[in-house]
Coordinates of C-alpha atoms and ligand atoms in Angstrom, one line a residue:
M1216 CA 0.0 0.0 0.0
E1217 CA 1.2 3.4 -0.9
Y1218 CA 0.9 6.0 1.9
Q1219 CA 3.6 8.5 0.7
N1220 CA 2.6 11.8 -0.7
K1221 CA -0.9 10.7 -1.6
I1222 CA -2.9 13.7 -1.3
I1223 CA -6.0 12.2 -2.7
D1224 CA -8.6 10.4 -0.5
E1225 CA -7.1 6.9 0.0
S1226 CA -10.4 5.5 1.2
V1227 CA -12.0 5.7 -2.2
Q1228 CA -9.7 3.4 -4.0
G1229 CA -10.5 -0.2 -3.6
T1230 CA -7.8 -2.9 -3.9
A1231 CA -8.3 -6.5 -4.7
L1232 CA -6.3 -9.1 -2.9
E1233 CA -5.1 -12.5 -3.7
L1234 CA -3.1 -15.3 -2.0
S1235 CA 0.2 -15.9 -3.6
H1236 CA -0.1 -19.8 -3.7
E1237 CA -1.5 -21.8 -6.6
L1238 CA -5.1 -21.8 -7.3
N1239 CA -7.0 -25.1 -6.6
A1240 CA -9.8 -25.5 -9.2
E1241 CA -11.9 -27.4 -6.6
A1242 CA -11.9 -24.7 -3.8
K1243 CA -14.6 -22.1 -3.5
K1244 CA -13.3 -18.8 -4.6
L1245 CA -13.4 -15.6 -2.6
Y1246 CA -12.9 -12.2 -4.1
L1247 CA -12.0 -9.6 -1.4
E1248 CA -11.7 -5.9 -2.1
S1249 CA -10.6 -3.4 0.7
Y1250 CA -11.2 0.2 1.1
G1251 CA -10.0 2.7 3.8
C1252 CA -7.3 2.6 6.3
Q1253 CA -4.4 0.1 6.9
M1254 CA -6.4 -1.4 9.7
N1255 CA -9.0 -2.5 7.1
F1256 CA -6.3 -4.0 4.8
S1257 CA -5.0 -5.7 7.9
D1258 CA -8.5 -7.0 8.8
S1259 CA -8.9 -8.3 5.2
E1260 CA -5.9 -10.6 6.0
V1261 CA -7.7 -11.9 9.0
V1262 CA -10.9 -12.5 7.0
A1263 CA -8.9 -14.3 4.3
S1264 CA -7.4 -16.5 7.0
I1265 CA -10.7 -17.4 8.6
L1266 CA -12.2 -18.3 5.2
E1267 CA -9.1 -20.2 4.1
R1268 CA -9.6 -22.5 7.0
D1269 CA -13.2 -22.9 5.7
G1270 CA -11.9 -24.1 2.3
Y1271 CA -11.8 -20.9 0.4
Q1272 CA -9.1 -19.6 -1.9
T1273 CA -8.9 -15.9 -2.8
T1274 CA -8.9 -14.8 -6.5
R1275 CA -8.0 -11.6 -8.2
N1276 CA -10.5 -12.5 -11.0
I1277 CA -13.9 -11.4 -9.9
D1278 CA -15.6 -13.5 -12.6
D1279 CA -14.2 -16.6 -10.8
A1280 CA -15.7 -15.8 -7.5
D1281 CA -18.4 -17.6 -5.5
V1282 CA -18.3 -15.0 -2.8
I1283 CA -17.5 -11.3 -3.2
L1284 CA -16.7 -9.4 -0.1
L1285 CA -16.0 -5.7 0.2
N1286 CA -14.3 -4.5 3.3
T1287 CA -15.6 -1.0 3.5
C1288 CA -14.9 2.5 5.0
S1289 CA -17.3 5.1 6.4
I1290 CA -14.8 7.8 7.4
R1291 CA -16.0 10.2 4.7
E1292 CA -19.2 10.4 2.6
N1293 CA -17.2 9.8 -0.7
A1294 CA -15.7 6.5 0.6
E1295 CA -19.2 5.1 1.1
Q1296 CA -20.4 6.5 -2.3
R1297 CA -17.6 4.5 -4.0
V1298 CA -18.8 1.3 -2.4
R1299 CA -22.4 2.0 -3.4
N1300 CA -21.3 2.5 -7.0
R1301 CA -19.3 -0.7 -6.9
L1302 CA -22.4 -2.7 -5.6
T1303 CA -24.4 -1.5 -8.6
E1304 CA -21.6 -2.8 -10.8
F1305 CA -22.1 -6.2 -9.2
K1306 CA -25.8 -6.2 -10.2
I1307 CA -25.1 -7.6 -13.7
K1308 CA -22.9 -10.4 -12.1
K1309 CA -25.7 -11.3 -9.7
D1310 CA -28.3 -11.4 -12.4
R1311 CA -26.1 -13.8 -14.4
N1312 CA -25.2 -16.0 -11.4
P1313 CA -27.9 -16.0 -8.6
Q1314 CA -25.8 -18.2 -6.4
L1315 CA -23.1 -15.5 -6.1
V1316 CA -22.8 -14.2 -2.5
V1317 CA -22.2 -10.5 -2.2
G1318 CA -21.2 -9.3 1.4
I1319 CA -20.2 -6.0 3.1
L1320 CA -17.7 -6.0 5.8
G1321 CA -16.2 -3.3 7.9
C1322 CA -17.2 0.1 8.9
M1323 CA -20.1 0.7 6.5
A1324 CA -21.6 -2.7 7.6
E1325 CA -21.4 -1.6 11.1
R1326 CA -22.7 1.9 10.5
L1327 CA -25.6 1.1 8.3
K1328 CA -26.3 -2.4 9.8
K1329 CA -29.5 -4.1 8.4
N1330 CA -30.5 -1.0 6.5
L1331 CA -27.9 -2.0 4.1
L1332 CA -29.7 -5.2 3.3
D1333 CA -33.0 -3.4 2.7
E1334 CA -31.6 -0.4 1.0
E1335 CA -29.2 -2.2 -1.4
K1336 CA -31.1 -5.3 -2.6
L1337 CA -27.6 -6.4 -3.9
V1338 CA -26.2 -7.3 -0.6
D1339 CA -26.7 -10.8 0.9
L1340 CA -24.5 -10.5 3.9
I1341 CA -23.1 -8.0 6.3
A1342 CA -20.4 -8.4 9.0
G1343 CA -19.0 -5.7 11.3
P1344 CA -15.4 -5.5 12.3
D1345 CA -15.8 -7.8 15.3
A1346 CA -17.8 -10.5 13.6
Y1347 CA -15.4 -12.0 11.2
R1348 CA -15.1 -15.3 13.0
D1349 CA -18.7 -15.8 12.2
L1350 CA -18.3 -15.4 8.4
P1351 CA -18.4 -19.1 7.5
N1352 CA -21.7 -19.4 9.3
L1353 CA -23.1 -16.2 7.7
I1354 CA -22.1 -17.5 4.2
E1355 CA -23.8 -20.7 4.9
E1356 CA -27.0 -19.0 6.0
V1357 CA -27.0 -17.0 2.8
G1358 CA -26.5 -20.4 0.9
S1359 CA -29.8 -21.6 2.5
G1360 CA -31.6 -18.7 1.0
Q1361 CA -31.5 -16.1 3.8
K1362 CA -30.0 -12.7 4.3
A1363 CA -27.3 -12.8 7.0
A1364 CA -26.0 -10.2 9.4
N1365 CA -23.7 -9.9 12.4
V1366 CA -22.8 -6.5 13.5
L1367 CA -22.2 -7.1 17.2
L1368 CA -19.2 -5.1 18.6
S1369 CA -17.1 -6.9 21.1
R1370 CA -15.2 -5.5 24.1
D1371 CA -12.4 -8.1 23.8
E1372 CA -12.1 -9.4 20.3
T1373 CA -8.6 -8.9 19.0
Y1374 CA -8.3 -11.9 16.7
A1375 CA -5.0 -12.5 18.6
D1376 CA -4.8 -16.2 17.8
I1377 CA -5.5 -15.8 14.1
S1378 CA -2.4 -15.8 12.0
P1379 CA -3.4 -13.5 9.1
V1380 CA -3.0 -14.7 5.6
R1381 CA -0.5 -12.2 4.0
L1382 CA -2.1 -10.8 0.9
D1383 CA 0.5 -8.4 -0.1
Q1384 CA 2.5 -10.3 -2.7
K1385 CA 5.8 -8.5 -2.0
G1386 CA 6.4 -10.3 1.2
I1387 CA 8.6 -7.7 2.7
S1388 CA 6.4 -5.4 4.7
A1389 CA 3.5 -6.4 6.9
F1390 CA 0.8 -4.7 9.1
V1391 CA 0.3 -6.0 12.6
T1392 CA -2.7 -5.0 14.5
I1393 CA -2.0 -4.1 18.2
T1394 CA -5.2 -2.4 19.3
R1395 CA -8.7 -2.3 17.9
G1396 CA -11.4 0.2 18.3
C1397 CA -11.1 3.7 19.7
D1398 CA -12.2 5.5 23.0
N1399 CA -11.4 9.1 21.9
M1400 CA -14.7 10.5 20.6
C1401 CA -13.2 13.1 18.3
S1402 CA -16.4 15.0 17.4
F1403 CA -16.0 14.5 13.6
C1404 CA -15.2 10.8 13.7
V1405 CA -17.4 7.8 12.9
V1406 CA -14.7 5.3 14.1
P1407 CA -15.8 4.9 17.7
F1408 CA -19.3 3.9 16.3
T1409 CA -18.0 1.5 13.7
R1410 CA -15.1 -0.1 15.5
G1411 CA -16.3 0.0 19.1
R1412 CA -14.4 0.3 22.3
E1413 CA -10.6 0.3 22.5
R1414 CA -8.9 -3.0 23.4
S1415 CA -5.2 -4.1 23.3
R1416 CA -3.8 -7.4 21.9
D1417 CA -1.8 -9.8 24.0
P1418 CA 1.9 -8.7 23.6
Q1419 CA 3.2 -12.3 23.4
T1420 CA 0.9 -12.9 20.3
I1421 CA 2.2 -9.7 18.7
V1422 CA 5.8 -10.6 19.2
S1423 CA 5.4 -14.1 18.1
E1424 CA 3.6 -12.9 14.9
C1425 CA 6.5 -10.5 14.3
K1426 CA 9.1 -13.3 14.8
H1427 CA 7.2 -15.5 12.4
L1428 CA 7.1 -12.8 9.8
F1429 CA 10.9 -12.2 10.1
D1430 CA 11.5 -15.9 9.7
S1431 CA 9.4 -15.9 6.6
G1432 CA 11.5 -13.2 5.0
Y1433 CA 9.6 -10.0 6.0
R1434 CA 11.9 -7.1 7.0
E1435 CA 9.4 -4.5 8.1
V1436 CA 6.3 -4.4 10.4
T1437 CA 4.0 -1.6 11.0
L1438 CA 2.2 -1.8 14.4
L1439 CA -1.4 -0.6 13.9
G1440 CA -4.0 0.9 16.1
Q1441 CA -6.3 3.9 16.0
N1442 CA -4.3 5.3 18.8
V1443 CA -1.1 3.2 19.4
D1444 CA 0.0 5.3 22.4
S1445 CA -2.8 4.1 24.4
Y1446 CA -1.8 0.4 24.0
R1447 CA -1.7 -1.2 27.4
W1448 CA -1.6 -4.8 28.6
N1449 CA -2.6 -5.8 32.1
I1450 CA -3.2 -2.2 33.0
T1451 CA -6.6 -0.5 33.3
A1452 CA -7.6 2.7 31.7
K1453 CA -7.0 4.4 35.1
G1454 CA -3.4 2.9 35.1
E1455 CA -4.0 0.3 37.7
I1456 CA -2.4 -3.1 37.4
K1457 CA -5.0 -5.8 36.7
N1458 CA -3.0 -8.9 37.9
P1459 CA 0.1 -8.1 40.0
E1460 CA 1.5 -11.6 39.2
L1461 CA 1.8 -10.7 35.5
P1462 CA 4.0 -8.3 33.7
T1463 CA 2.5 -5.1 32.4
T1464 CA 3.3 -3.6 28.9
N1465 CA 2.8 -0.1 27.5
F1466 CA 3.3 1.0 24.0
A1467 CA 7.0 2.0 24.4
Q1468 CA 7.8 -1.5 26.0
L1469 CA 5.8 -3.2 23.3
M1470 CA 7.8 -1.4 20.6
E1471 CA 11.0 -2.5 22.3
M1472 CA 9.9 -6.1 22.4
V1473 CA 9.2 -5.9 18.7
A1474 CA 12.5 -4.1 17.9
L1475 CA 14.4 -6.9 19.7
V1476 CA 13.0 -9.6 17.3
S1477 CA 16.0 -8.6 15.0
P1478 CA 18.0 -5.6 14.2
E1479 CA 17.3 -6.4 10.6
L1480 CA 13.5 -6.0 11.1
R1481 CA 12.4 -2.4 10.6
V1482 CA 9.7 -1.4 13.1
R1483 CA 7.0 1.3 12.1
F1484 CA 3.7 2.3 13.8
S1485 CA 0.7 4.2 13.1
T1486 CA -1.3 6.2 14.3
S1487 CA 0.1 8.2 17.3
H1488 CA -2.2 10.7 19.1
P1489 CA -0.7 14.0 20.2
K1490 CA -2.5 14.0 23.6
D1491 CA -1.0 10.6 24.5
M1492 CA 2.5 10.4 22.8
T1493 CA 5.0 10.2 25.7
D1494 CA 8.6 11.1 25.7
E1495 CA 9.2 7.4 26.7
V1496 CA 8.0 6.4 23.3
L1497 CA 10.4 8.9 21.6
T1498 CA 13.3 7.8 23.8
M1499 CA 12.7 4.2 22.9
M1500 CA 12.6 5.2 19.2
A1501 CA 15.9 6.9 19.6
K1502 CA 17.5 3.9 21.4
Y1503 CA 16.8 1.4 18.6
P1504 CA 18.1 2.1 15.1
N1505 CA 15.6 -0.3 13.6
I1506 CA 12.7 1.6 14.9
C1507 CA 12.2 4.0 12.0
P1508 CA 12.5 7.7 12.6
Y1509 CA 9.1 8.6 11.2
I1510 CA 5.9 9.6 13.2
H1511 CA 2.4 10.2 11.9
L1512 CA 1.0 12.7 14.3
P1513 CA -2.5 13.9 13.1
V1514 CA -3.0 17.5 14.0
Q1515 CA -6.4 18.1 12.3
S1516 CA -6.4 21.8 12.9
G1517 CA -3.8 24.5 14.0
N1518 CA -6.3 26.5 16.0
S1519 CA -7.1 25.6 19.7
D1520 CA -10.7 26.7 19.5
V1521 CA -11.3 24.3 16.5
L1522 CA -9.4 21.6 18.3
Y1523 CA -11.7 22.1 21.2
R1524 CA -14.8 21.8 19.0
M1525 CA -13.2 18.7 17.5
N1526 CA -12.8 17.2 21.1
R1527 CA -9.2 16.4 20.4
G1528 CA -8.0 16.9 24.0
Y1529 CA -5.1 19.1 23.1
S1530 CA -4.3 22.8 22.2
R1531 CA -2.1 24.2 19.4
E1532 CA 0.6 24.9 22.1
W1533 CA 0.5 21.3 23.5
Y1534 CA 0.9 20.0 19.8
I1535 CA 3.8 22.3 19.2
D1536 CA 5.5 21.1 22.4
R1537 CA 5.2 17.4 21.3
I1538 CA 6.7 18.4 17.9
E1539 CA 9.6 20.1 19.8
A1540 CA 10.0 16.9 21.8
I1541 CA 10.2 14.8 18.7
K1542 CA 12.9 17.1 17.2
R1543 CA 14.8 17.2 20.4
I1544 CA 14.8 13.5 21.1
I1545 CA 15.0 12.1 17.5
P1546 CA 16.8 14.7 15.5
G1547 CA 15.9 14.4 11.8
C1548 CA 12.7 12.3 12.5
A1549 CA 10.2 12.6 9.6
I1550 CA 6.8 13.8 10.7
S1551 CA 3.5 13.6 8.8
T1552 CA 0.1 14.6 9.7
D1553 CA -3.7 14.5 8.8
I1554 CA -5.6 17.9 8.3
I1555 CA -9.2 18.6 8.0
T1556 CA -10.4 21.9 6.4
G1557 CA -13.7 23.6 6.8
F1558 CA -14.7 22.0 10.1
C1559 CA -17.9 23.3 11.7
G1560 CA -17.6 27.1 12.3
E1561 CA -14.0 27.3 11.0
T1562 CA -13.3 31.0 10.4
D1563 CA -10.7 32.5 8.0
Q1564 CA -8.4 33.2 10.9
E1565 CA -8.7 29.6 12.3
H1566 CA -7.8 28.3 8.9
K1567 CA -4.8 30.7 8.8
D1568 CA -3.7 29.2 12.0
T1569 CA -3.5 25.8 10.4
L1570 CA -1.4 27.2 7.6
S1571 CA 0.9 28.9 10.1
L1572 CA 1.2 25.7 12.2
M1573 CA 2.3 23.9 9.0
D1574 CA 5.0 26.5 8.5
I1575 CA 6.2 25.9 12.1
V1576 CA 6.2 22.1 11.9
Q1577 CA 7.3 21.8 8.2
Y1578 CA 5.7 18.3 7.8
D1579 CA 7.4 15.8 5.4
F1580 CA 4.1 14.7 4.3
A1581 CA 0.3 15.1 5.0
Y1582 CA -3.1 13.6 4.2
M1583 CA -5.5 16.4 3.8
F1584 CA -9.4 16.3 3.7
K1585 CA -12.5 18.5 3.5
Y1586 CA -14.7 18.0 6.4
S1587 CA -17.5 15.5 5.7
E1588 CA -20.2 15.3 8.3
R1589 CA -21.0 11.9 9.5
P1590 CA -24.3 10.8 11.0
K1591 CA -24.5 10.3 14.8
T1592 CA -21.2 11.9 15.5
L1593 CA -20.8 14.5 18.3
A1594 CA -20.2 17.2 15.6
E1595 CA -23.4 16.3 13.7
R1596 CA -25.4 16.5 16.9
R1597 CA -23.8 19.6 18.3
F1598 CA -22.7 21.9 15.4
K1599 CA -23.7 23.1 12.0
D1600 CA -21.7 22.0 9.0
D1601 CA -21.7 25.6 8.0
V1602 CA -18.6 26.1 5.9
S1603 CA -19.6 26.1 2.2
E1604 CA -18.3 23.4 -0.1
E1605 CA -16.5 26.2 -2.1
I1606 CA -14.6 27.5 0.9
K1607 CA -13.8 24.0 2.0
A1608 CA -12.3 23.3 -1.4
Q1609 CA -10.4 26.7 -1.4
R1610 CA -8.9 26.2 2.0
L1611 CA -8.0 22.5 1.0
N1612 CA -6.1 23.8 -2.0
E1613 CA -4.3 26.3 0.0
I1614 CA -3.1 23.6 2.5
I1615 CA -2.2 21.2 -0.3
D1616 CA -0.1 23.9 -2.1
K1617 CA 1.8 24.6 1.1
Q1618 CA 2.3 20.9 1.8
L1619 CA 3.6 20.2 -1.7
A1620 CA 6.2 22.8 -1.2
H1621 CA 7.2 21.5 2.2
S1622 CA 7.3 17.9 0.9
L1623 CA 9.5 19.1 -2.0
A1624 CA 11.8 21.0 0.4
S1625 CA 12.0 18.0 2.7
N1626 CA 13.1 15.7 -0.2
Q1627 CA 15.5 18.3 -1.5
R1628 CA 17.3 18.1 2.0
L1629 CA 18.0 14.4 1.2
L1630 CA 19.8 15.3 -2.2
G1631 CA 23.4 14.2 -2.0
T1632 CA 22.8 12.1 1.2
I1633 CA 23.3 8.3 1.5
Q1634 CA 20.2 6.5 2.7
E1635 CA 19.6 3.0 3.9
V1636 CA 16.9 1.6 1.6
L1637 CA 15.0 -1.7 2.1
I1638 CA 14.3 -3.1 -1.4
E1639 CA 10.6 -3.8 -1.8
G1640 CA 10.9 -4.9 -5.4
E1641 CA 10.8 -3.6 -9.0
S1642 CA 9.6 -0.1 -9.5
K1643 CA 6.0 0.1 -10.8
R1644 CA 7.1 2.3 -13.7
S1645 CA 10.1 0.5 -15.0
N1646 CA 11.5 -3.0 -14.8
S1647 CA 15.1 -1.8 -15.0
H1648 CA 14.6 0.0 -11.7
L1649 CA 14.2 -1.2 -8.1
C1650 CA 12.3 0.7 -5.3
G1651 CA 12.2 0.8 -1.6
R1652 CA 11.9 3.3 1.3
T1653 CA 14.3 5.3 3.3
P1654 CA 14.0 4.9 7.2
S1655 CA 12.0 8.2 7.0
N1656 CA 9.4 6.5 4.7
V1657 CA 10.2 8.2 1.5
M1658 CA 10.1 6.0 -1.7
V1659 CA 13.4 5.8 -3.7
V1660 CA 13.7 4.5 -7.2
F1661 CA 17.2 3.4 -8.4
P1662 CA 18.7 1.3 -11.2
K1663 CA 18.6 -2.4 -10.8
T1664 CA 21.7 -4.4 -9.7
D1665 CA 21.9 -8.0 -8.4
A1666 CA 20.7 -6.7 -5.0
K1667 CA 17.6 -8.8 -3.8
K1668 CA 14.2 -7.7 -2.7
G1669 CA 14.2 -7.6 1.2
S1670 CA 17.9 -6.7 1.4
Y1671 CA 19.2 -3.4 2.6
V1672 CA 21.2 -1.2 0.3
Q1673 CA 23.0 2.2 0.6
V1674 CA 21.5 4.6 -2.0
K1675 CA 23.0 8.0 -2.9
I1676 CA 20.1 10.4 -3.6
T1677 CA 20.5 12.3 -6.8
E1678 CA 17.1 13.6 -7.8
C1679 CA 13.7 14.3 -6.3
T1680 CA 10.1 15.4 -6.7
S1681 CA 7.7 16.3 -3.9
A1682 CA 6.6 12.5 -4.0
T1683 CA 9.8 10.4 -4.7
L1684 CA 13.5 10.2 -4.6
K1685 CA 15.8 8.9 -7.3
G1686 CA 19.3 7.6 -6.7
E1687 CA 22.0 5.0 -7.1
I1688 CA 23.4 2.1 -5.1
V1689 CA 26.8 3.0 -3.7
Ligands
5AD2143 N1 -14.4 14.3 7.5 C1 -13.1 14.5 7.0 N2 -12.1 13.9 7.4 C2 -12.1 13.0 8.4 N3 -11.2 12.3 9.1 C3 -11.8 11.6 10.0 N4 -13.2 11.8 10.0 C4 -13.4 12.8 9.1 C5 -14.5 13.5 8.6 N5 -15.7 13.3 9.2 C6 -9.8 12.2 8.8 C7 -9.0 12.7 9.9 C8 -8.3 11.5 10.4 C9 -8.2 10.6 9.1 C10 -8.1 9.2 9.3 O1 -9.4 11.0 8.4 O2 -8.0 13.6 9.6 O3 -7.2 11.6 11.1
SF4_2144 FE1 -12.4 4.0 7.4 FE2 -12.0 4.7 9.9 FE3 -13.2 2.4 9.4 FE4 -10.5 2.7 8.8 S1 -11.6 2.7 10.9 S2 -12.1 1.7 7.5 S3 -10.6 4.8 8.2 S4 -13.9 4.4 9.0

């Protein structure tokens, strides 16, 4: 998955996934398409694993499919619209093959629940993010002529024991989920409603999954959670120890446990929350060279009043203090962010505060969005979505322009340097080139040598755009 310098909305692009092993003509075929965040892509690997045990094989060819599942996103209106359009495309297939099962997984399933079955006559099955173990039963129910739904959210499901089927064919970089759900209640956000309460996964299962990945040739893991900084094992939300006989683990300690799997394994994580990111985490990053110096720290707005309306739990000053801590403890650490323009009541001055914050931080990269009101959220209930579409777009363009200039400057600072690059494979654009990322997460393209995928090479950076670097192995 690309998450570098992509300023378009990532949640509207679907990606079909396929297992790497040979197809068995007898097996039932599953076509799985994922939308939205990295967590959804990671969940699709859990889904593939559960259904593989039930005799399914994934296919990239939708015409071969017995079951089509879309793992969906609700974060913005356009993400949902894309899925609705996709469903109407499936209508012809269903008319031709009435046995075909079409199901919706993920956040849209959870948000719309059974309405989805009535509203879109094309859907046979819906399963929310905590209901994937039930998929074999749900598919069977559909086979016996019913519609099937399970949207129960859980307080403890982490799929900890399920070893995900890795759908990314490159076999170098993997996502490992460490927490599920979110307890933050940012006023704009639908996630607490679609993914339920926050819970952490047993650290031993995380470490053994990372060891297994390393032994299978993977060289990079990204620890995933809606808010990784609030990872905690054997500790309550109030900070009390649950069982004094057992060890406790916080995020910094978990990161260390994963970093110790091998110095050859790169460790990344996403997403950090400014209100919870501690100096202990930063110090741990500085201590281990294989924990990549890159932090995604969504700011959303550079104005404290807007942040208050967003219920983010921090001010502009607090955020700047966290940025200063990063720069002090991990000099040269790359920083990226998420920004929303045109949130309820955002004035021109408040928007300018976001621009000025960007100048202070000088982000290496950013995801930027227009505010999209989501049903049932705090903002929908409390505030008016009163910034016009035109002003939202105009403000978005201003922040995009600024970010492109900052990203270019950030990449230009790397010109002439030698970067350690983990080779991910051939460049998409040219089979005479390889590509891979720097520790700071920038994609580098360089002429092929006999260096292998999954190995580390030293690359001298010779050219750049705002999105990528070019160089040569030295
Ligand atoms: N409208 C626009 N952007 C949103 N995000 C979350 N909810 C909304 C919304 N209602 C953005 C935030 C978040 C990222 C994953 O998506 O910037 O960090
Ligand atoms: Fe989309 Fe959020 Fe759900 Fe991820 S958790 S799929 S970003 S709504």
